[in-house]
Amino acid sequence: MSTSENTKTNKTIAKNAAALFFRTLFTIGLSLYTSRVLLLKLGEDNFGVFSVVGGIAVLFSFLSNSLATATQRYLTLSLGHRDVVEYKQVFTTSLNCYLAIGGLIIILAETIGLYIVNYVLNIPDSRLLAANYVYQFSLIAFFVGIINGPFRASIVAHEKFTYFAYTDIWVKILKLAIVYIMAISPGDKLIVYSALFMTVSILQLTSDKIYCHYKFEGCRYIRYWDYGVFKSIMTFSGFSLLRTSSDVGVNQGNNIMVNVFGGTVASVSFGLANQVWGTVTGFFITVQAAFNPQIIKSWGEKDNNRFNSLIVNSSKFSSYMVMSMAIPLVVNMPFILNIWLHDIPEYAIAFCSVTIFSCFISATVNPVNTAIMAIGEIQKYQIISSVILILCVPFSLIALIFGSPLAWVYIIRIAFQVIELFFCSGYLGRLANFDRSKFQMIFIMNVIALVFCIGVSFVAKSMLETEPIVTAIISTLIGWTLLFTFIWCFGLSNSQRKMVVNYVKHSKTIHL
């Protein structure tokens, strides 16, 4: 790729990242407020039931998530070939695959999942009927989301992230509106909310389908069947299934264990921790979503230098974003939760604090996963990484049986995430001449910097005797000063520092 083309794609990445960032900033604010109002209106018991039962419905998402990874890869590559016919063929085959997977998920959910809801989960008898309604509405919403997969993958492949910026805002506004509609409804509030939540999913599918139909010529369902294309997508999805199933299995396995050992109150805290995880993840995903199509395309164009550069930059900028959020959140978690919720459920502070470190590791390793998916040699990688991650479930169960605090389910997961990170970077190094030692050293330095900055902030907080909000601001500013000094001195290259200075002086675009 020429220098001018690199500059153009860098500007595209920066533009998309900016659009997604401001979208995320707004929607996360709405999400936090919505979850606060939802907890107040539903009550702890209903909120806990919705969290754990809805989680069981999502438990089967590992099948569709694996297909989503394959769909985005093949659509992006076919778009790079500039072949509309090929794009239509991949789109049609992907949609057929989604329909088949969706049918399989419904079968599993209405058998195994239904048994878990009624006979395994710790749900009060008085709320069991409502829990079953929640489960069925969640399944419908989930199936609708499956059908929407190829359309959203097409939007990502075309890098039309401004569409997401607008529509996601409206979706969040609708989700806030349905909380208030639920609050004034005369029926069972938990059932009404689940039904309205399902309706929002249907509206989102309708919007995405209309947009793709009118914007992208390739998003047309045609009469087409090619066993080779079908086999290629399903084979890739089959190996991706191992990883996505381990991700979902670990999260929902932990959810079930927390419910069994801690009851619905612990499930409330787990649900809140997932809200925090989603909030923090939403920010770094905005950066990575802008990078990912370019990572895939650079591999398809055999531009190895740019391929490696995009991976490192995506990982660094994402992890720096999480580090900057971790300092105020971890240090001031009780103060923040008190503002957010007023009444802080048991376990919430520990769960919400520890889960941020899990976000930090995910932000670091995700670009490596994207790169390996772009290369396509995923069989061995998916098997080993999935085994590494899923091992945290039996270890967590053993820890809880022997009386460890519930927060250990997160701590053990983080330990196995670190092991996975070292394996993934090493595997990519063997595939694409990726400098794994440099990548791993960057991660270690970031861990040391994050722990140091949080530690100093905690010390400063303990020494201050002022109003809570003043203490939170001062301790955060101290931690940020140390962090940004570290990033400037050790995190940025000479050329990147020059770009920052150039931008500040002359308001020019920063080229990543």
mmCIF file of C-alpha atoms in Angstrom, residues 132-426:
data_model
loop_
_atom_site.group_PDB
_atom_site.id
_atom_site.type_symbol
_atom_site.label_atom_id
_atom_site.label_comp_id
_atom_site.label_asym_id
_atom_site.label_seq_id
_atom_site.Cartn_x
_atom_site.Cartn_y
_atom_site.Cartn_z
ATOM 1 C CA ASN A 132 -40.082 -18.544 32.302
ATOM 2 C CA TYR A 133 -41.697 -15.609 30.509
ATOM 3 C CA VAL A 134 -38.404 -13.724 30.702
ATOM 4 C CA TYR A 135 -36.609 -16.736 29.292
ATOM 5 C CA GLN A 136 -38.930 -17.101 26.291
ATOM 6 C CA PHE A 137 -38.867 -13.392 25.452
ATOM 7 C CA SER A 138 -35.072 -13.426 25.781
ATOM 8 C CA LEU A 139 -34.877 -16.346 23.343
ATOM 9 C CA ILE A 140 -36.951 -14.497 20.765
ATOM 10 C CA ALA A 141 -34.804 -11.379 21.137
ATOM 11 C CA PHE A 142 -31.710 -13.530 20.851
ATOM 12 C CA PHE A 143 -32.983 -15.292 17.695
ATOM 13 C CA VAL A 144 -33.754 -11.916 16.131
ATOM 14 C CA GLY A 145 -30.189 -10.863 16.918
ATOM 15 C CA ILE A 146 -28.893 -13.982 15.171
ATOM 16 C CA ILE A 147 -30.788 -13.156 11.979
ATOM 17 C CA ASN A 148 -29.340 -9.645 12.135
ATOM 18 C CA GLY A 149 -25.775 -10.999 12.102
ATOM 19 C CA PRO A 150 -25.041 -10.809 8.344
ATOM 20 C CA PHE A 151 -26.477 -7.300 8.105
ATOM 21 C CA ARG A 152 -24.348 -5.912 10.929
ATOM 22 C CA ALA A 153 -21.306 -7.750 9.557
ATOM 23 C CA SER A 154 -21.913 -6.030 6.207
ATOM 24 C CA ILE A 155 -21.997 -2.614 7.865
ATOM 25 C CA VAL A 156 -18.678 -3.374 9.586
ATOM 26 C CA ALA A 157 -17.118 -4.694 6.356
ATOM 27 C CA HIS A 158 -18.045 -1.438 4.595
ATOM 28 C CA GLU A 159 -16.740 0.542 7.619
ATOM 29 C CA LYS A 160 -19.965 2.549 7.916
ATOM 30 C CA PHE A 161 -19.526 3.098 11.617
ATOM 31 C CA THR A 162 -21.352 6.422 11.605
ATOM 32 C CA TYR A 163 -24.549 4.416 11.086
ATOM 33 C CA PHE A 164 -23.864 2.577 14.331
ATOM 34 C CA ALA A 165 -23.175 5.912 16.000
ATOM 35 C CA TYR A 166 -26.691 7.138 15.213
ATOM 36 C CA THR A 167 -28.764 3.980 15.535
ATOM 37 C CA ASP A 168 -27.189 2.790 18.764
ATOM 38 C CA ILE A 169 -28.115 6.100 20.385
ATOM 39 C CA TRP A 170 -31.751 5.605 19.410
ATOM 40 C CA VAL A 171 -31.683 2.010 20.647
ATOM 41 C CA LYS A 172 -30.376 3.150 24.049
ATOM 42 C CA ILE A 173 -33.041 5.854 24.226
ATOM 43 C CA LEU A 174 -35.702 3.242 23.461
ATOM 44 C CA LYS A 175 -34.330 0.962 26.182
ATOM 45 C CA LEU A 176 -34.567 3.816 28.668
ATOM 46 C CA ALA A 177 -38.105 4.579 27.499
ATOM 47 C CA ILE A 178 -39.276 1.006 28.010
ATOM 48 C CA VAL A 179 -38.074 1.137 31.628
ATOM 49 C CA TYR A 180 -40.472 4.011 32.301
ATOM 50 C CA ILE A 181 -43.253 2.310 30.328
ATOM 51 C CA MET A 182 -42.677 -0.800 32.449
ATOM 52 C CA ALA A 183 -42.811 1.282 35.620
ATOM 53 C CA ILE A 184 -46.336 2.571 34.880
ATOM 54 C CA SER A 185 -47.621 -0.723 33.510
ATOM 55 C CA PRO A 186 -50.317 -2.460 35.602
ATOM 56 C CA GLY A 187 -48.965 -5.941 34.770
ATOM 57 C CA ASP A 188 -46.035 -7.908 36.143
ATOM 58 C CA LYS A 189 -43.153 -5.478 35.671
ATOM 59 C CA LEU A 190 -40.569 -8.168 34.958
ATOM 60 C CA ILE A 191 -42.679 -9.760 32.216
ATOM 61 C CA VAL A 192 -43.612 -6.398 30.686
ATOM 62 C CA TYR A 193 -39.990 -5.263 30.599
ATOM 63 C CA SER A 194 -38.842 -8.502 28.925
ATOM 64 C CA ALA A 195 -41.541 -8.183 26.250
ATOM 65 C CA LEU A 196 -40.600 -4.565 25.523
ATOM 66 C CA PHE A 197 -36.914 -5.473 25.450
ATOM 67 C CA MET A 198 -37.704 -8.082 22.790
ATOM 68 C CA THR A 199 -39.586 -5.463 20.759
ATOM 69 C CA VAL A 200 -36.527 -3.204 20.662
ATOM 70 C CA SER A 201 -34.481 -6.068 19.192
ATOM 71 C CA ILE A 202 -37.041 -6.511 16.419
ATOM 72 C CA LEU A 203 -36.952 -2.779 15.629
ATOM 73 C CA GLN A 204 -33.153 -2.878 15.452
ATOM 74 C CA LEU A 205 -33.229 -5.764 12.968
ATOM 75 C CA THR A 206 -35.739 -3.878 10.816
ATOM 76 C CA SER A 207 -33.565 -0.754 10.766
ATOM 77 C CA ASP A 208 -30.347 -2.622 9.911
ATOM 78 C CA LYS A 209 -32.015 -4.627 7.152
ATOM 79 C CA ILE A 210 -33.483 -1.537 5.481
ATOM 80 C CA TYR A 211 -30.145 0.299 5.658
ATOM 81 C CA CYS A 212 -28.177 -2.580 4.143
ATOM 82 C CA HIS A 213 -30.750 -3.140 1.406
ATOM 83 C CA TYR A 214 -30.571 0.440 0.162
ATOM 84 C CA LYS A 215 -26.865 1.160 0.805
ATOM 85 C CA PHE A 216 -25.059 -2.025 -0.221
ATOM 86 C CA GLU A 217 -25.701 -3.777 -3.503
ATOM 87 C CA GLY A 218 -24.203 -6.986 -2.167
ATOM 88 C CA CYS A 219 -26.739 -7.362 0.665
ATOM 89 C CA ARG A 220 -29.260 -9.226 -1.432
ATOM 90 C CA TYR A 221 -30.550 -12.704 -0.717
ATOM 91 C CA ILE A 222 -30.242 -14.675 -3.960
ATOM 92 C CA ARG A 223 -31.000 -18.210 -5.051
ATOM 93 C CA TYR A 224 -27.567 -19.665 -4.533
ATOM 94 C CA TRP A 225 -25.998 -22.751 -3.055
ATOM 95 C CA ASP A 226 -22.344 -23.698 -3.192
ATOM 96 C CA TYR A 227 -21.197 -26.481 -0.938
ATOM 97 C CA GLY A 228 -17.598 -25.226 -1.109
ATOM 98 C CA VAL A 229 -18.493 -21.764 0.226
ATOM 99 C CA PHE A 230 -20.814 -23.286 2.822
ATOM 100 C CA LYS A 231 -18.163 -25.744 3.967
ATOM 101 C CA SER A 232 -15.495 -23.043 4.128
ATOM 102 C CA ILE A 233 -17.616 -20.752 6.304
ATOM 103 C CA MET A 234 -18.881 -23.547 8.534
ATOM 104 C CA THR A 235 -15.394 -25.046 8.962
ATOM 105 C CA PHE A 236 -14.027 -21.675 10.013
ATOM 106 C CA SER A 237 -17.045 -21.179 12.268
ATOM 107 C CA GLY A 238 -16.632 -24.648 13.721
ATOM 108 C CA PHE A 239 -13.166 -23.880 15.030
ATOM 109 C CA SER A 240 -14.231 -20.379 16.086
ATOM 110 C CA LEU A 241 -16.991 -22.122 18.016
ATOM 111 C CA LEU A 242 -14.449 -23.461 20.486
ATOM 112 C CA ARG A 243 -13.311 -19.999 21.497
ATOM 113 C CA THR A 244 -16.702 -18.299 21.552
ATOM 114 C CA SER A 245 -18.252 -21.190 23.462
ATOM 115 C CA SER A 246 -15.482 -20.976 26.053
ATOM 116 C CA ASP A 247 -16.040 -17.212 26.450
ATOM 117 C CA VAL A 248 -19.784 -17.604 26.909
ATOM 118 C CA GLY A 249 -19.384 -20.764 28.971
ATOM 119 C CA VAL A 250 -16.971 -19.099 31.388
ATOM 120 C CA ASN A 251 -19.142 -16.030 31.872
ATOM 121 C CA GLN A 252 -22.399 -17.913 32.290
ATOM 122 C CA GLY A 253 -20.725 -20.681 34.267
ATOM 123 C CA ASN A 254 -19.481 -18.058 36.705
ATOM 124 C CA ASN A 255 -22.946 -16.504 36.717
ATOM 125 C CA ILE A 256 -24.541 -19.818 37.686
ATOM 126 C CA MET A 257 -21.893 -20.544 40.350
ATOM 127 C CA VAL A 258 -22.352 -17.101 41.886
ATOM 128 C CA ASN A 259 -26.113 -17.668 41.955
ATOM 129 C CA VAL A 260 -25.803 -21.127 43.518
ATOM 130 C CA PHE A 261 -23.269 -20.075 46.180
ATOM 131 C CA GLY A 262 -24.539 -16.546 46.819
ATOM 132 C CA GLY A 263 -28.232 -16.462 45.843
ATOM 133 C CA THR A 264 -30.117 -13.783 43.902
ATOM 134 C CA VAL A 265 -28.349 -10.946 45.746
ATOM 135 C CA ALA A 266 -25.028 -12.184 44.384
ATOM 136 C CA SER A 267 -26.640 -12.452 40.932
ATOM 137 C CA VAL A 268 -27.594 -8.774 41.188
ATOM 138 C CA SER A 269 -23.964 -7.876 41.872
ATOM 139 C CA PHE A 270 -22.807 -10.131 39.035
ATOM 140 C CA GLY A 271 -25.261 -8.411 36.701
ATOM 141 C CA LEU A 272 -23.982 -4.999 37.779
ATOM 142 C CA ALA A 273 -20.388 -6.147 37.232
ATOM 143 C CA ASN A 274 -21.381 -7.203 33.727
ATOM 144 C CA GLN A 275 -22.782 -3.702 33.224
ATOM 145 C CA VAL A 276 -19.430 -2.238 34.246
ATOM 146 C CA TRP A 277 -17.620 -4.742 32.040
ATOM 147 C CA GLY A 278 -19.843 -3.778 29.114
ATOM 148 C CA THR A 279 -19.293 -0.089 29.806
ATOM 149 C CA VAL A 280 -15.509 -0.308 29.863
ATOM 150 C CA THR A 281 -15.439 -2.773 26.968
ATOM 151 C CA GLY A 282 -17.646 -0.462 24.933
ATOM 152 C CA PHE A 283 -14.945 2.199 24.939
ATOM 153 C CA PHE A 284 -12.016 0.104 23.755
ATOM 154 C CA ILE A 285 -14.191 -1.772 21.264
ATOM 155 C CA THR A 286 -14.754 1.578 19.526
ATOM 156 C CA VAL A 287 -11.034 1.799 18.834
ATOM 157 C CA GLN A 288 -10.686 -1.825 17.812
ATOM 158 C CA ALA A 289 -13.776 -1.770 15.583
ATOM 159 C CA ALA A 290 -12.120 0.968 13.536
ATOM 160 C CA PHE A 291 -8.858 -0.996 13.288
ATOM 161 C CA ASN A 292 -10.221 -4.505 12.635
ATOM 162 C CA PRO A 293 -11.305 -4.171 8.976
ATOM 163 C CA GLN A 294 -7.933 -2.622 8.143
ATOM 164 C CA ILE A 295 -6.095 -5.450 9.918
ATOM 165 C CA ILE A 296 -7.979 -8.001 7.801
ATOM 166 C CA LYS A 297 -7.493 -6.053 4.576
ATOM 167 C CA SER A 298 -3.775 -5.462 5.186
ATOM 168 C CA TRP A 299 -3.277 -9.203 5.578
ATOM 169 C CA GLY A 300 -5.231 -9.829 2.364
ATOM 170 C CA GLU A 301 -2.964 -7.313 0.613
ATOM 171 C CA LYS A 302 0.169 -9.024 2.035
ATOM 172 C CA ASP A 303 1.315 -5.784 3.667
ATOM 173 C CA ASN A 304 3.016 -7.408 6.657
ATOM 174 C CA ASN A 305 4.590 -4.249 8.084
ATOM 175 C CA ARG A 306 1.273 -2.426 8.216
ATOM 176 C CA PHE A 307 -0.433 -5.583 9.461
ATOM 177 C CA ASN A 308 1.873 -5.774 12.484
ATOM 178 C CA SER A 309 1.775 -2.031 13.089
ATOM 179 C CA LEU A 310 -2.030 -1.995 13.174
ATOM 180 C CA ILE A 311 -2.096 -4.867 15.682
ATOM 181 C CA VAL A 312 0.307 -3.155 18.085
ATOM 182 C CA ASN A 313 -1.339 0.259 17.805
ATOM 183 C CA SER A 314 -4.833 -1.149 18.270
ATOM 184 C CA SER A 315 -3.681 -3.068 21.361
ATOM 185 C CA LYS A 316 -1.766 -0.133 22.866
ATOM 186 C CA PHE A 317 -4.405 2.532 22.379
ATOM 187 C CA SER A 318 -7.158 0.201 23.608
ATOM 188 C CA SER A 319 -5.264 -0.781 26.746
ATOM 189 C CA TYR A 320 -4.329 2.846 27.481
ATOM 190 C CA MET A 321 -8.009 3.744 27.282
ATOM 191 C CA VAL A 322 -8.914 1.036 29.806
ATOM 192 C CA MET A 323 -6.022 2.037 32.082
ATOM 193 C CA SER A 324 -7.234 5.634 32.148
ATOM 194 C CA MET A 325 -10.714 4.431 33.116
ATOM 195 C CA ALA A 326 -9.455 1.897 35.658
ATOM 196 C CA ILE A 327 -7.798 4.513 37.890
ATOM 197 C CA PRO A 328 -10.933 6.484 38.848
ATOM 198 C CA LEU A 329 -13.187 3.422 38.823
ATOM 199 C CA VAL A 330 -11.106 1.072 40.977
ATOM 200 C CA VAL A 331 -9.914 3.719 43.419
ATOM 201 C CA ASN A 332 -13.348 5.295 43.895
ATOM 202 C CA MET A 333 -15.662 2.333 43.270
ATOM 203 C CA PRO A 334 -17.688 2.687 46.531
ATOM 204 C CA PHE A 335 -18.238 6.398 45.864
ATOM 205 C CA ILE A 336 -19.217 5.778 42.213
ATOM 206 C CA LEU A 337 -21.600 2.914 43.019
ATOM 207 C CA ASN A 338 -23.233 5.003 45.720
ATOM 208 C CA ILE A 339 -23.951 7.781 43.216
ATOM 209 C CA TRP A 340 -25.095 5.275 40.600
ATOM 210 C CA LEU A 341 -27.256 3.011 42.774
ATOM 211 C CA HIS A 342 -27.679 4.661 46.197
ATOM 212 C CA ASP A 343 -28.071 1.241 47.836
ATOM 213 C CA ILE A 344 -25.020 -0.883 46.984
ATOM 214 C CA PRO A 345 -25.753 -4.641 46.856
ATOM 215 C CA GLU A 346 -23.441 -7.038 48.644
ATOM 216 C CA TYR A 347 -20.425 -8.159 46.561
ATOM 217 C CA ALA A 348 -20.946 -5.313 44.047
ATOM 218 C CA ILE A 349 -17.802 -3.345 44.969
ATOM 219 C CA ALA A 350 -15.528 -6.389 44.730
ATOM 220 C CA PHE A 351 -17.110 -7.729 41.524
ATOM 221 C CA CYS A 352 -17.120 -4.365 39.721
ATOM 222 C CA SER A 353 -13.532 -3.551 40.723
ATOM 223 C CA VAL A 354 -11.959 -6.858 39.736
ATOM 224 C CA THR A 355 -13.804 -7.140 36.417
ATOM 225 C CA ILE A 356 -12.052 -3.979 35.170
ATOM 226 C CA PHE A 357 -8.720 -5.817 35.194
ATOM 227 C CA SER A 358 -10.302 -8.519 33.048
ATOM 228 C CA CYS A 359 -11.321 -5.769 30.603
ATOM 229 C CA PHE A 360 -7.730 -4.525 30.497
ATOM 230 C CA ILE A 361 -6.407 -7.929 29.413
ATOM 231 C CA SER A 362 -9.174 -8.327 26.821
ATOM 232 C CA ALA A 363 -8.345 -4.921 25.371
ATOM 233 C CA THR A 364 -4.695 -5.956 25.038
ATOM 234 C CA VAL A 365 -5.196 -9.352 23.410
ATOM 235 C CA ASN A 366 -8.248 -8.766 21.169
ATOM 236 C CA PRO A 367 -6.270 -7.322 18.208
ATOM 237 C CA VAL A 368 -4.068 -10.432 18.270
ATOM 238 C CA ASN A 369 -7.182 -12.597 18.016
ATOM 239 C CA THR A 370 -8.400 -10.504 15.077
ATOM 240 C CA ALA A 371 -5.051 -10.940 13.322
ATOM 241 C CA ILE A 372 -5.090 -14.723 13.731
ATOM 242 C CA MET A 373 -8.651 -14.824 12.386
ATOM 243 C CA ALA A 374 -7.557 -12.772 9.380
ATOM 244 C CA ILE A 375 -4.797 -15.269 8.618
ATOM 245 C CA GLY A 376 -7.272 -18.137 8.904
ATOM 246 C CA GLU A 377 -5.020 -20.795 10.453
ATOM 247 C CA ILE A 378 -7.097 -21.161 13.576
ATOM 248 C CA GLN A 379 -7.508 -24.873 14.283
ATOM 249 C CA LYS A 380 -4.694 -25.382 16.772
ATOM 250 C CA TYR A 381 -5.052 -21.868 18.125
ATOM 251 C CA GLN A 382 -8.753 -22.224 18.903
ATOM 252 C CA ILE A 383 -8.337 -25.595 20.597
ATOM 253 C CA ILE A 384 -5.507 -24.537 22.903
ATOM 254 C CA SER A 385 -6.815 -21.052 23.753
ATOM 255 C CA SER A 386 -10.287 -22.449 24.481
ATOM 256 C CA VAL A 387 -8.892 -25.110 26.810
ATOM 257 C CA ILE A 388 -6.815 -22.492 28.633
ATOM 258 C CA LEU A 389 -9.798 -20.220 29.206
ATOM 259 C CA ILE A 390 -12.382 -22.871 30.117
ATOM 260 C CA LEU A 391 -10.074 -24.318 32.777
ATOM 261 C CA CYS A 392 -10.879 -21.362 34.997
ATOM 262 C CA VAL A 393 -14.413 -22.731 35.547
ATOM 263 C CA PRO A 394 -13.433 -25.933 37.438
ATOM 264 C CA PHE A 395 -10.742 -24.026 39.324
ATOM 265 C CA SER A 396 -13.326 -21.418 40.361
ATOM 266 C CA LEU A 397 -15.738 -24.132 41.447
ATOM 267 C CA ILE A 398 -13.064 -25.784 43.587
ATOM 268 C CA ALA A 399 -12.183 -22.425 45.153
ATOM 269 C CA LEU A 400 -15.820 -21.722 46.041
ATOM 270 C CA ILE A 401 -16.351 -25.213 47.449
ATOM 271 C CA PHE A 402 -13.397 -24.634 49.786
ATOM 272 C CA GLY A 403 -14.886 -21.347 50.986
ATOM 273 C CA SER A 404 -13.096 -18.715 48.886
ATOM 274 C CA PRO A 405 -14.858 -15.344 48.438
ATOM 275 C CA LEU A 406 -17.117 -15.089 45.393
ATOM 276 C CA ALA A 407 -14.780 -12.504 43.809
ATOM 277 C CA TRP A 408 -12.314 -15.321 43.206
ATOM 278 C CA VAL A 409 -14.291 -16.348 40.126
ATOM 279 C CA TYR A 410 -12.993 -13.133 38.534
ATOM 280 C CA ILE A 411 -9.471 -13.401 39.935
ATOM 281 C CA ILE A 412 -9.037 -16.933 38.618
ATOM 282 C CA ARG A 413 -10.388 -15.898 35.227
ATOM 283 C CA ILE A 414 -7.863 -13.064 35.040
ATOM 284 C CA ALA A 415 -5.012 -15.486 35.769
ATOM 285 C CA PHE A 416 -6.040 -17.713 32.868
ATOM 286 C CA GLN A 417 -6.543 -14.698 30.600
ATOM 287 C CA VAL A 418 -2.896 -13.787 31.174
ATOM 288 C CA ILE A 419 -1.813 -17.311 30.227
ATOM 289 C CA GLU A 420 -3.946 -17.081 27.100
ATOM 290 C CA LEU A 421 -2.420 -13.717 26.153
ATOM 291 C CA PHE A 422 1.105 -15.121 26.172
ATOM 292 C CA PHE A 423 0.018 -18.133 24.133
ATOM 293 C CA CYS A 424 -1.862 -16.047 21.533
ATOM 294 C CA SER A 425 0.968 -13.587 20.949
ATOM 295 C CA GLY A 426 3.417 -16.462 20.630
#
